[in-house]
PDB file of C-alpha atoms and ligand atoms in Angstrom:
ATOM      1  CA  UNK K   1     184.534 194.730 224.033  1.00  0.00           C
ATOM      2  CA  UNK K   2     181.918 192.699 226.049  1.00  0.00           C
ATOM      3  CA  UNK K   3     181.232 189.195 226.001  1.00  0.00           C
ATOM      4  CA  UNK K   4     178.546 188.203 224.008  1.00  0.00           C
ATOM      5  CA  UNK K   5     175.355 186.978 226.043  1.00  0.00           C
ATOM      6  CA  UNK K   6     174.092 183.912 224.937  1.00  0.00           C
ATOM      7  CA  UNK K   7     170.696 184.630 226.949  1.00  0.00           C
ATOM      8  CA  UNK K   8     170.087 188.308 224.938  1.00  0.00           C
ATOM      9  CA  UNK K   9     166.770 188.446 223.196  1.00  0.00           C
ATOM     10  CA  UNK K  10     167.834 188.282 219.888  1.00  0.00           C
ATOM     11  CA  UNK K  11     169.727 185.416 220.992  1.00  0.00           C
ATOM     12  CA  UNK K  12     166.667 183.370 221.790  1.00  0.00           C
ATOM     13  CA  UNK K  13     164.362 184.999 218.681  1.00  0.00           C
ATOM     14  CA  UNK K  14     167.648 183.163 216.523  1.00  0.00           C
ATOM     15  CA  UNK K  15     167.187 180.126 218.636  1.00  0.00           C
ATOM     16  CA  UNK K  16     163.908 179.915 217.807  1.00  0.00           C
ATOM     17  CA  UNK K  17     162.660 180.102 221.825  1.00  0.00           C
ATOM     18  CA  UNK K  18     161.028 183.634 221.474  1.00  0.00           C
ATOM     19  CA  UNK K  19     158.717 184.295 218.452  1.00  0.00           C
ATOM     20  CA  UNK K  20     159.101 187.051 215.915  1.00  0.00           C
ATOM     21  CA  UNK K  21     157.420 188.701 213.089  1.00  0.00           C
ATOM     22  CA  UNK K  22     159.870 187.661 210.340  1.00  0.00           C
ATOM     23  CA  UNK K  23     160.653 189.835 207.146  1.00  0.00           C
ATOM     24  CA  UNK K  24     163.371 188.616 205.834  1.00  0.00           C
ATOM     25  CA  UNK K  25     166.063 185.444 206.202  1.00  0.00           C
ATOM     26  CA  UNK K  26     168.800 183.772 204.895  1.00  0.00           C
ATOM     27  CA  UNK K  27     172.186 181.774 206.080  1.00  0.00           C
ATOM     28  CA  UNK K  28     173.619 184.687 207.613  1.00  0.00           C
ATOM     29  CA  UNK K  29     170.684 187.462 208.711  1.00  0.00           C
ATOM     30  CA  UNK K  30     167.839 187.825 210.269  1.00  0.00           C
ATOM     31  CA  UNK K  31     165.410 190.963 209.971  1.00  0.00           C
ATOM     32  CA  UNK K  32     161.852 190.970 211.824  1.00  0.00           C
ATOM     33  CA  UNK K  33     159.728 193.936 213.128  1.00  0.00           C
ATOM     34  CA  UNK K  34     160.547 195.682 216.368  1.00  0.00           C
ATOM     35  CA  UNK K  35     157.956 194.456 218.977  1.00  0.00           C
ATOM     36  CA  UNK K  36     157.480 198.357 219.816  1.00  0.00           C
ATOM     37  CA  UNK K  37     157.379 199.989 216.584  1.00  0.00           C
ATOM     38  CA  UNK K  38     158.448 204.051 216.425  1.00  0.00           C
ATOM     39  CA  UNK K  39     157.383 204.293 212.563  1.00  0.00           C
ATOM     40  CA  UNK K  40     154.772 202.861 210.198  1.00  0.00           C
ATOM     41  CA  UNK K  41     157.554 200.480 209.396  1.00  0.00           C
ATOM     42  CA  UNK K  42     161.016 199.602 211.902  1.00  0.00           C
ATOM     43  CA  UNK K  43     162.558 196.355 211.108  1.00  0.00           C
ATOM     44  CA  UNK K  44     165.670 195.451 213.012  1.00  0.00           C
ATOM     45  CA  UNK K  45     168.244 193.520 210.961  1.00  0.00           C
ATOM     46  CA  UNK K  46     170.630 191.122 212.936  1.00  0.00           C
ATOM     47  CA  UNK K  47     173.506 188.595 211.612  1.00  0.00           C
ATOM     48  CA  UNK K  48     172.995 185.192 212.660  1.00  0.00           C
ATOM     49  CA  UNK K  49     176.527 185.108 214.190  1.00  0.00           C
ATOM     50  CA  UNK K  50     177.254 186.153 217.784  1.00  0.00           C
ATOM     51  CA  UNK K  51     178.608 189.673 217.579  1.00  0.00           C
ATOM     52  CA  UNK K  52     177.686 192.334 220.427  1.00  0.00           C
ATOM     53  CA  UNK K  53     177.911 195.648 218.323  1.00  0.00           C
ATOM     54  CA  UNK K  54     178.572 196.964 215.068  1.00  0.00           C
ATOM     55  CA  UNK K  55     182.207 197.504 216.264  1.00  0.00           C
ATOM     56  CA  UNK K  56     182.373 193.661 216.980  1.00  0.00           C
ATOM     57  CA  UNK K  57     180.329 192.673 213.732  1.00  0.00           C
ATOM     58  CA  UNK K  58     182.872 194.993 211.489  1.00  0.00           C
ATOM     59  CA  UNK K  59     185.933 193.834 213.334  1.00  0.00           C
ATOM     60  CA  UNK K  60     185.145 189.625 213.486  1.00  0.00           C
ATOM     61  CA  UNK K  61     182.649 189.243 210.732  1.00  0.00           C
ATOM     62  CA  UNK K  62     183.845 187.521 207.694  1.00  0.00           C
ATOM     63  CA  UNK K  63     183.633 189.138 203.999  1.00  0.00           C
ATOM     64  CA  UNK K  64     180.832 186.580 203.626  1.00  0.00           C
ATOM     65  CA  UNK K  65     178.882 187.775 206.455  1.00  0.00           C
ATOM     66  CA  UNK K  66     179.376 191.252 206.028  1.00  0.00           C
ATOM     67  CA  UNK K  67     177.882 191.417 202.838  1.00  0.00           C
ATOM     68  CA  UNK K  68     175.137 189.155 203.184  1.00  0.00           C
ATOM     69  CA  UNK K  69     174.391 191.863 205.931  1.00  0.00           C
ATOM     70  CA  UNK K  70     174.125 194.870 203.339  1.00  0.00           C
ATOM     71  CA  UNK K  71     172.443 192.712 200.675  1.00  0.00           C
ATOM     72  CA  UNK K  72     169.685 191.918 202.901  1.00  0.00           C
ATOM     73  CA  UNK K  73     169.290 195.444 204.144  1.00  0.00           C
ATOM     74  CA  UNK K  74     169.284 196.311 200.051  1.00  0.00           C
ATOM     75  CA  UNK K  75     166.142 193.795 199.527  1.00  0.00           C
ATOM     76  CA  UNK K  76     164.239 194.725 202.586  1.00  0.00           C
ATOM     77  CA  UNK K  77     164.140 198.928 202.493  1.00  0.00           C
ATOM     78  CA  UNK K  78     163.487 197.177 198.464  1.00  0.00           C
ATOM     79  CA  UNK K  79     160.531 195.043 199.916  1.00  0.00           C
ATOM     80  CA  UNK K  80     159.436 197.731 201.723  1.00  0.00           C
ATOM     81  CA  UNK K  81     158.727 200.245 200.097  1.00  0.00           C
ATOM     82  CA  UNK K  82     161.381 202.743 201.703  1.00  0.00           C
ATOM     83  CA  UNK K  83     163.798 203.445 199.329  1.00  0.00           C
ATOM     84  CA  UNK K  84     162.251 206.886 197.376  1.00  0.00           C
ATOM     85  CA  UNK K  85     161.147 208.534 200.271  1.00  0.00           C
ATOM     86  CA  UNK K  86     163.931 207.575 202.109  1.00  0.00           C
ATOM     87  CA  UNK K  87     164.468 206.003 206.068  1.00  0.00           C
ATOM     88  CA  UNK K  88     167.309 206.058 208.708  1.00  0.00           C
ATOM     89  CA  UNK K  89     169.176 203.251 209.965  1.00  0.00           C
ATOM     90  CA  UNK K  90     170.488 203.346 213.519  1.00  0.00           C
ATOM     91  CA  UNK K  91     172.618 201.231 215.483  1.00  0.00           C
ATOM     92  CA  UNK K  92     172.625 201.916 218.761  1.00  0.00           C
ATOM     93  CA  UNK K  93     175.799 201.183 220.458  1.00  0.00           C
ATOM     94  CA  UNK K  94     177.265 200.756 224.178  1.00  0.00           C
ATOM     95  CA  UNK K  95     175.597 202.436 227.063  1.00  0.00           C
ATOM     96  CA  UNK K  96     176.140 206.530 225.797  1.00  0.00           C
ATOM     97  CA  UNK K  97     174.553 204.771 222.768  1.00  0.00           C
ATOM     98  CA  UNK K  98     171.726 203.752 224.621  1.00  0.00           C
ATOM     99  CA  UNK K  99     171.763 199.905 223.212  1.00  0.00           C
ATOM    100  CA  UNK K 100     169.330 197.693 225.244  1.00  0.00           C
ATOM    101  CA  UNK K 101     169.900 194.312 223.101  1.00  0.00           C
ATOM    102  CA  UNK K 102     173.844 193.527 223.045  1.00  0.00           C
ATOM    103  CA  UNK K 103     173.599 191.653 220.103  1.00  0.00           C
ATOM    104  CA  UNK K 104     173.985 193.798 216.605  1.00  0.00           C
ATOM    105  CA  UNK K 105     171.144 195.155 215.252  1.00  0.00           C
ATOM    106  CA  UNK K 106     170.382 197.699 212.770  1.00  0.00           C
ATOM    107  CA  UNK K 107     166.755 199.543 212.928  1.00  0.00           C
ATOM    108  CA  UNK K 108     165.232 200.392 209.868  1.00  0.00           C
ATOM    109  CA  UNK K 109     162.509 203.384 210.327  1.00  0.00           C
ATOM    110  CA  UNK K 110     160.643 204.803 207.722  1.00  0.00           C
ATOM    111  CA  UNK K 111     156.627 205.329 206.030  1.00  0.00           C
ATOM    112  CA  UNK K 112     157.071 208.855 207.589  1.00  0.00           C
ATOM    113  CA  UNK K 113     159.551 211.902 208.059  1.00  0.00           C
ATOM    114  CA  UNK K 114     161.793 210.323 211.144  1.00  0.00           C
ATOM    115  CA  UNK K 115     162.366 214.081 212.626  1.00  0.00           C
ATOM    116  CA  UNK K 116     165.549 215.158 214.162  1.00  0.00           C
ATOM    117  CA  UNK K 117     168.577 212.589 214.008  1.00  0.00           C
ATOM    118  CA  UNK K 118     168.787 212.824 217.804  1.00  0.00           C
ATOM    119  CA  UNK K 119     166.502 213.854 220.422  1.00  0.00           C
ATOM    120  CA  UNK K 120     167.790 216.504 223.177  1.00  0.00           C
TER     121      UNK K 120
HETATM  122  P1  5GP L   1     168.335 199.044 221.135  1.00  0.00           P
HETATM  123  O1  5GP L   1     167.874 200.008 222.167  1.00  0.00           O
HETATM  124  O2  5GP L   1     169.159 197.929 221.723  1.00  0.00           O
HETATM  125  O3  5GP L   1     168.995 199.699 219.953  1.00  0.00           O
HETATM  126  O4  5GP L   1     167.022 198.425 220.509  1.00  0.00           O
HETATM  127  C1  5GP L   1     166.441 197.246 220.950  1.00  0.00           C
HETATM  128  C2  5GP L   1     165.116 197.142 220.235  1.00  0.00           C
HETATM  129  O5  5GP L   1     164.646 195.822 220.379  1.00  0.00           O
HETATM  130  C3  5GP L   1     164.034 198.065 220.807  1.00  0.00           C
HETATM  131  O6  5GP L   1     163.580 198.936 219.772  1.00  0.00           O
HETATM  132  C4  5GP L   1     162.945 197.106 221.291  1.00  0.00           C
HETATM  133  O7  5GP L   1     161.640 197.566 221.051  1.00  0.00           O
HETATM  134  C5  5GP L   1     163.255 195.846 220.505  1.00  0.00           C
HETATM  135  N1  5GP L   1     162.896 194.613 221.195  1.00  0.00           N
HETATM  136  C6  5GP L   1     163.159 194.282 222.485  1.00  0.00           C
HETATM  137  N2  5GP L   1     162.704 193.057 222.768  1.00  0.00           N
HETATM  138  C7  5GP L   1     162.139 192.595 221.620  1.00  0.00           C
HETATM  139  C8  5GP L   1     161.495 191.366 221.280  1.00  0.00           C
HETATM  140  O8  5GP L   1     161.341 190.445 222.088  1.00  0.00           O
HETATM  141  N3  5GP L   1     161.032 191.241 220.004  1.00  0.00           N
HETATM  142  C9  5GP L   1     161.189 192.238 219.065  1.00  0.00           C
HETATM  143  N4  5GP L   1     160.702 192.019 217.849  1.00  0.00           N
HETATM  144  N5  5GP L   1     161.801 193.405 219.358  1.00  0.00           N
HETATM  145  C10 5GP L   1     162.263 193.577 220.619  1.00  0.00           C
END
């Protein structure tokens, strides 16, 4: 498992040193809208705490964290609209995984059919 960057973008969005468009926040998450958006709506969801992938966040988070983490991807797909037509949630992981940002994320896409789960 990596290290986990302290200078990552998400890193400084959390610290409060890079702006974002905010969508949802409490003790434990933060969820804003990706800066280059692949869907009518894509909202990346991040814990606060410093974990590099979902493998790190599901192997060091605490019960706490973990489910503030699905609660507050329950209210915002809610929020947004998503839920009856339906979205996909990807977390890219490691390089095969193509993750650019090594601190967790999950996307949110939806407001239109996604297409194929992956691209050949
Ligand atoms: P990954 O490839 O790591 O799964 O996804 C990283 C995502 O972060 C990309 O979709 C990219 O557009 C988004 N992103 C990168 N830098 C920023 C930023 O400064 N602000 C926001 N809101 N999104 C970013």
């Amino acid at each position: 498992m990596p290290e986990y960057d302290d200078n990552n973008i998400f890193a400084k969005i959390l610290r409060g040193e890079i702006p974002c468009d905010k969508v949802y926040e409490d003790d434990h998450v933060l969820a804003f809208k990706d800066i280059s958006p692949q869907a009518p709506v894509h909202i990346l969801v991040i814990p606060k705490g410093k974990y590099v992938s979902i493998v790190d966040f599901g192997a060091k988070a605490s019960p706490e964290e973990l489910k503030a983490f699905f609660s507050a991807v329950e209210t915002i797909v809610s929020e947004q609209n998503i839920v009856s037509e339906g979205f996909r949630s990807i977390a890219n992981t490691g390089l095969n995984g193509g993750q650019e940002v090594p601190h967790f994320h999950l996307h949110l896409l939806g407001g239109k059919k996604i297409g194929p789960m992956v691209s050949k």
